[in-house]
Coordinates of C-alpha atoms in Angstrom, one line a residue:
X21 CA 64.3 -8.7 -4.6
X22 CA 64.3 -9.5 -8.7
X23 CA 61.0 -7.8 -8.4
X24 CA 59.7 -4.6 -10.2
X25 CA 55.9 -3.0 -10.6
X26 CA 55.2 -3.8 -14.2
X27 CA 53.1 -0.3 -14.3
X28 CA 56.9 1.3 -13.8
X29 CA 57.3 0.3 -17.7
X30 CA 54.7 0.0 -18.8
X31 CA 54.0 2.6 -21.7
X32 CA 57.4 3.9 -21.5
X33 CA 59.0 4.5 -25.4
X34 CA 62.3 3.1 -23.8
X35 CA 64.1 1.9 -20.7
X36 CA 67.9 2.9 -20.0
X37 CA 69.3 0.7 -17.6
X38 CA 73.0 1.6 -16.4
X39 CA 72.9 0.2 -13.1
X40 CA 76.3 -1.7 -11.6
X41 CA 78.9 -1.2 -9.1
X42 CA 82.0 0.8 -10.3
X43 CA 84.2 -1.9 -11.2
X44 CA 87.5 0.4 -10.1
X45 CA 85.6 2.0 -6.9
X46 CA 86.7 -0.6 -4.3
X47 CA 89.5 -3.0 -4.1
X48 CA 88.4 -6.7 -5.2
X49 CA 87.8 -9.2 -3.0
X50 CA 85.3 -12.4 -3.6
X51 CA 82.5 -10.2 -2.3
X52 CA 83.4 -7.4 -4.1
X53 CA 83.6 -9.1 -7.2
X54 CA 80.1 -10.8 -6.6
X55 CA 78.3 -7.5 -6.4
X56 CA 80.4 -6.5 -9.4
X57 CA 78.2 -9.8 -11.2
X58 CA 75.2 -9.3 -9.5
X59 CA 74.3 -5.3 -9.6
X60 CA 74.3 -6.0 -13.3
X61 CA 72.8 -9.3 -14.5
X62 CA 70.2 -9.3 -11.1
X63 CA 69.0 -5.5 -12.7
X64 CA 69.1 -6.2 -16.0
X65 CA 67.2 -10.2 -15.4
X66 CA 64.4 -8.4 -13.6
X67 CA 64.3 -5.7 -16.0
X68 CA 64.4 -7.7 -19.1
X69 CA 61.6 -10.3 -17.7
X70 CA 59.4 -7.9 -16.9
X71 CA 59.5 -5.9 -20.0
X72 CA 58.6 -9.3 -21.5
X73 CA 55.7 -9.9 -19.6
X74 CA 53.8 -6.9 -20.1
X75 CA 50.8 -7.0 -23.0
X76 CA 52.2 -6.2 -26.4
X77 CA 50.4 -2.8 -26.8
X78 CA 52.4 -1.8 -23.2
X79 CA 55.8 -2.9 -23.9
X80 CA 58.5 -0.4 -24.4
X81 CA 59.8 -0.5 -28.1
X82 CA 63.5 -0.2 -26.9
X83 CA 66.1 -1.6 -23.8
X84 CA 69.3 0.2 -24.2
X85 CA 71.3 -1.9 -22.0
X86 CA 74.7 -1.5 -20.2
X87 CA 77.4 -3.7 -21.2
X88 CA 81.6 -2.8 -21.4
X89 CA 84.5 -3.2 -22.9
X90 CA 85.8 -5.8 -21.1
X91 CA 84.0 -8.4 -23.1
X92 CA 87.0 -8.5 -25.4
X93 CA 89.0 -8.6 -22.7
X94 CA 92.9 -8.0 -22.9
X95 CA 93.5 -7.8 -26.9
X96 CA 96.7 -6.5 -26.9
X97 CA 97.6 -4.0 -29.6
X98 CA 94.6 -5.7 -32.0
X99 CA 92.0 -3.3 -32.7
X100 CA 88.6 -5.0 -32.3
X101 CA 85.1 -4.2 -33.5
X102 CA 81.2 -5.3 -32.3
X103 CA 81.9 -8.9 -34.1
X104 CA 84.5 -10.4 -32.2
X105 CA 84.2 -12.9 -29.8
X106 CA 83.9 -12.5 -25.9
X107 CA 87.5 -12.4 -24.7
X108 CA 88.6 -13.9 -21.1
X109 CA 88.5 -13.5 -17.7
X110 CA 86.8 -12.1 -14.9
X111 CA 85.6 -8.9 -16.8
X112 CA 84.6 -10.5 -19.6
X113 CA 82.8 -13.5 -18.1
X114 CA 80.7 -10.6 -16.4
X115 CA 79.7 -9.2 -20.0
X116 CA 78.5 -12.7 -21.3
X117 CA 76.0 -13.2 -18.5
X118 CA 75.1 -9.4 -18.3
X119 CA 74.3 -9.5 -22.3
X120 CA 72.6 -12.7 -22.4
X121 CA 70.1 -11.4 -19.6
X122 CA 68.9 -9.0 -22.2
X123 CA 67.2 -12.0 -23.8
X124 CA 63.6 -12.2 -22.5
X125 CA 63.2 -8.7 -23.9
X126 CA 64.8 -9.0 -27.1
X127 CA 62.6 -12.7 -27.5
X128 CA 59.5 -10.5 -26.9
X129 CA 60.5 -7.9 -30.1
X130 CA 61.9 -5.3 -28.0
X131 CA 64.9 -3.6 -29.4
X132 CA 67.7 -4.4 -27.4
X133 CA 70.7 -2.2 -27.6
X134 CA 73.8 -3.3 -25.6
X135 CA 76.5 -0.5 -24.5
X136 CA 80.1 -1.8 -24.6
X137 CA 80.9 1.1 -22.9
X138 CA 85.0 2.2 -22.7
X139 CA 86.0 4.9 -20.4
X140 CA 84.1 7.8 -20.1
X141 CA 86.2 10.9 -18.8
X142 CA 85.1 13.3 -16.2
X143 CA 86.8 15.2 -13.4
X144 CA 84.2 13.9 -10.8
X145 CA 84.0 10.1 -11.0
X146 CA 85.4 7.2 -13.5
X147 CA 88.6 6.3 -14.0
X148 CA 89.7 9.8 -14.6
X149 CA 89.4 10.9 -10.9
X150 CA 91.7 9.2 -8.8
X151 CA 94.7 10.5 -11.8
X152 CA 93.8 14.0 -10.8
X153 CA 95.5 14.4 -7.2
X154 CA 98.8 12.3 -7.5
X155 CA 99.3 14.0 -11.4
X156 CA 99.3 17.2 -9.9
X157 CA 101.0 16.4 -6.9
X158 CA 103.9 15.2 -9.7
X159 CA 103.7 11.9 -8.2
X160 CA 101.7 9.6 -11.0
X161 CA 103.0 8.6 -14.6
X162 CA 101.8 6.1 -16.7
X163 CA 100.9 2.6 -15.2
X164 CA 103.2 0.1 -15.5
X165 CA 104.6 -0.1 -19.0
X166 CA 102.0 2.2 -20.5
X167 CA 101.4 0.1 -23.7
X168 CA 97.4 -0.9 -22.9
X169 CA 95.5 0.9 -25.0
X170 CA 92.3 2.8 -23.5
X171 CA 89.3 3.5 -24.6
X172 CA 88.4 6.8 -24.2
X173 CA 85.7 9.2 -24.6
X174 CA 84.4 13.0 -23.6
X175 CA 81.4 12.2 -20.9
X176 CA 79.6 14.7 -23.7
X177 CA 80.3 11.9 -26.3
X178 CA 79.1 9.4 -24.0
X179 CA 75.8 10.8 -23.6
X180 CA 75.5 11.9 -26.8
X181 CA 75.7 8.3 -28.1
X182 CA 73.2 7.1 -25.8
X183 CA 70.7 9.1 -27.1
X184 CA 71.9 8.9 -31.0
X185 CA 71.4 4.8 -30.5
X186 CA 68.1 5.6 -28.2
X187 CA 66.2 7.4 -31.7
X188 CA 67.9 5.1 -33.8
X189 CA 65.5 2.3 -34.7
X190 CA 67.7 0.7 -37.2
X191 CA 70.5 0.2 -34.7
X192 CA 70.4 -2.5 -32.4
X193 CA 72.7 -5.7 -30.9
X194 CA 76.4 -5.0 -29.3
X195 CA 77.1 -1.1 -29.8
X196 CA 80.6 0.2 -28.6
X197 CA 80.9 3.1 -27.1
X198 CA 84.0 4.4 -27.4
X199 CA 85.9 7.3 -28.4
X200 CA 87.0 7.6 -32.2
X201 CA 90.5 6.1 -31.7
X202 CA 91.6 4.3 -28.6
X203 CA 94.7 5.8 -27.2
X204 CA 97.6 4.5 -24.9
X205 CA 98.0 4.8 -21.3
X206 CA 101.7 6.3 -22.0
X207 CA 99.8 9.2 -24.3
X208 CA 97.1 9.5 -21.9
X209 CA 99.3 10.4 -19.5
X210 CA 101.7 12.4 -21.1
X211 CA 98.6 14.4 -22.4
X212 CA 97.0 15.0 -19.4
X213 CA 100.1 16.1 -17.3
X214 CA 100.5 18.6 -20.5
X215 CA 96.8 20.2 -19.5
X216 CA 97.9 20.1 -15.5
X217 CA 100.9 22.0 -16.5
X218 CA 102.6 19.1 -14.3
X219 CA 105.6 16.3 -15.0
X220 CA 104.4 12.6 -15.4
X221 CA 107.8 11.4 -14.5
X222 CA 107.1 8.5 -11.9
X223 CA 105.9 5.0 -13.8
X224 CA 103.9 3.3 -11.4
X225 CA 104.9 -0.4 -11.3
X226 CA 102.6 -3.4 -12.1
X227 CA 103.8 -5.0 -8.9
X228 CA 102.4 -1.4 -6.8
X229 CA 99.2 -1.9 -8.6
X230 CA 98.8 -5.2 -7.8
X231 CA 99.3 -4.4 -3.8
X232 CA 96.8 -0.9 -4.1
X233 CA 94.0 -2.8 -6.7
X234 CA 94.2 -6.5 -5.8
X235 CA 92.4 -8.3 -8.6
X236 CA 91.1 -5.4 -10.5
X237 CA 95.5 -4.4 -11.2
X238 CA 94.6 -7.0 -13.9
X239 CA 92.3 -5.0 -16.0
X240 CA 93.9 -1.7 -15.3
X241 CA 97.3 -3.1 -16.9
X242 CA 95.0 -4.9 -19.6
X243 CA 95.1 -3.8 -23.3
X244 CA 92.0 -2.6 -24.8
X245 CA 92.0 -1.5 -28.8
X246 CA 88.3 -1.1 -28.9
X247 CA 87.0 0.8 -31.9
X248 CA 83.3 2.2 -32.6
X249 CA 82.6 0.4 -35.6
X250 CA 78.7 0.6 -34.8
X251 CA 78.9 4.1 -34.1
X252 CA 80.5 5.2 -36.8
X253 CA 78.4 3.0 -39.4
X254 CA 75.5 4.7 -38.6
X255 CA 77.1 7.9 -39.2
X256 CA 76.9 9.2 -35.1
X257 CA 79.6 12.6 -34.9
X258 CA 81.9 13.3 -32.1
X259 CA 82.1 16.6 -30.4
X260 CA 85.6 15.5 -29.2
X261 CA 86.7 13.3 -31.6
X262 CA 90.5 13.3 -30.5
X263 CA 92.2 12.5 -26.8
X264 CA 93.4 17.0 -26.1
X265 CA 89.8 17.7 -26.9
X266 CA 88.2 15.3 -24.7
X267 CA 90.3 15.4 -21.5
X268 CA 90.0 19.3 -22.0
X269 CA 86.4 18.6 -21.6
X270 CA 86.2 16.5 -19.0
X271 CA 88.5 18.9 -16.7
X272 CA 86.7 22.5 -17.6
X273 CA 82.6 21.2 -17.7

């Protein structure tokens, strides 16, 4: 209803606002892609308005926003830090509206912190997930030619940066949170099939995704070299700083 009690912020040190539909949970359609857009900029527009309207002495000192990686977009094999530009498509138009809804609060002195978040790993959700059944049924490999590069991160990391920005008062705007060197979808998958103990010997073609995704094949097949120049900056420390550490992470806790 783009409303909220003002007494539901009010006093709080911070507000953490994650909130959108998972982009990869259903296949896209022009509905689908609409809620995609509007569980995002309709939370964070109510949110950041009525942070803004609240008395000075009541505001929240921080917002530590959700945003993602696909602001870049697809950037190939160029590696890409907070400063550049918004990239295309559908993805990307998303993060320019989301981030510029942060506005009214960062106007009103509030810290904003926006999240480009990559791909957080974990067993029981994310992108990770839907790999687990057909890799160890020794029916996935790598998606179509396995040269997009991914983004990844332990869910421990993940949270872990969330609150390193969160006491951080000196660290504020576009954040990326990645993991410490994107990887490619051709090592992600040869490494995971090495901790399943299975083969990773059937490519799945960018015409197959296209039929099983819809719209959304696009941005699974699209290239991502997103580095955490932010993070690392302001001296933040990875408990799994490389790709064997953090998928054995995500598949044991």
């Amino acid at each position: 209803a783009a409303q909220l009690d003002p007494a539901v912020v009010a006093d709080a040190d911070a507000v953490v606002n994650l909130a959108g539909a998972g982009v990869g949970d259903r296949r896209w359609n022009d509905e689908y892609r609409q809620l995609i857009r509007s569980s995002r900029v309709d939370s964070t527009t109510t949110l950041a308005i009525t942070i803004a309207g609240l008395p000075a002495r009541d505001r929240p000192k921080t917002l530590i926003n959700s945003s993602a990686v696909g602001w870049y977009g697809d950037t190939g094999d160029r590696a890409v830090e907070e400063d550049a530009p918004a990239g295309e498509g559908f993805l990307s138009d998303v993060c320019r509206v989301w981030e510029a809804a942060t506005r009214p609060a960062e106007d009103a002195d509030v810290r904003v912190v926006r999240l480009r978040i990559g791909l957080p790993l974990h067993r029981d959700g994310g992108m990770l997930k839907p790999q687990l059944l057909p890799m160890r049924l020794g029916v996935s490999g790598k998606l179509g030619g396995g040269r997009q590069w991914w983004p990844c991160l332990s869910m421990v990391d993940f949270l872990d940066a969330v609150a390193f920005v969160l006491e951080r008062e000196d660290v504020a705007g576009p954040v990326n949170v990645v993991g410490a060197a994107p990887v490619t979808n051709a090592e992600f998958t040869r490494e995971l099939a090495r901790q399943l103990h299975r083969p990773a010997i059937m490519p799945i073609p960018a015409l197959a995704l296209k039929v099983v995704l819809g719209g959304f094949s696009v941005e699974a097949l699209s290239s991502s070299r997103v580095l955490p120049g932010a993070l690392a900056r302001a001296g933040f420390t990875y408990r799994h700083p490389d790709l064997p550490s953090a998928l054995h992470s995500a598949l044991t806790t």
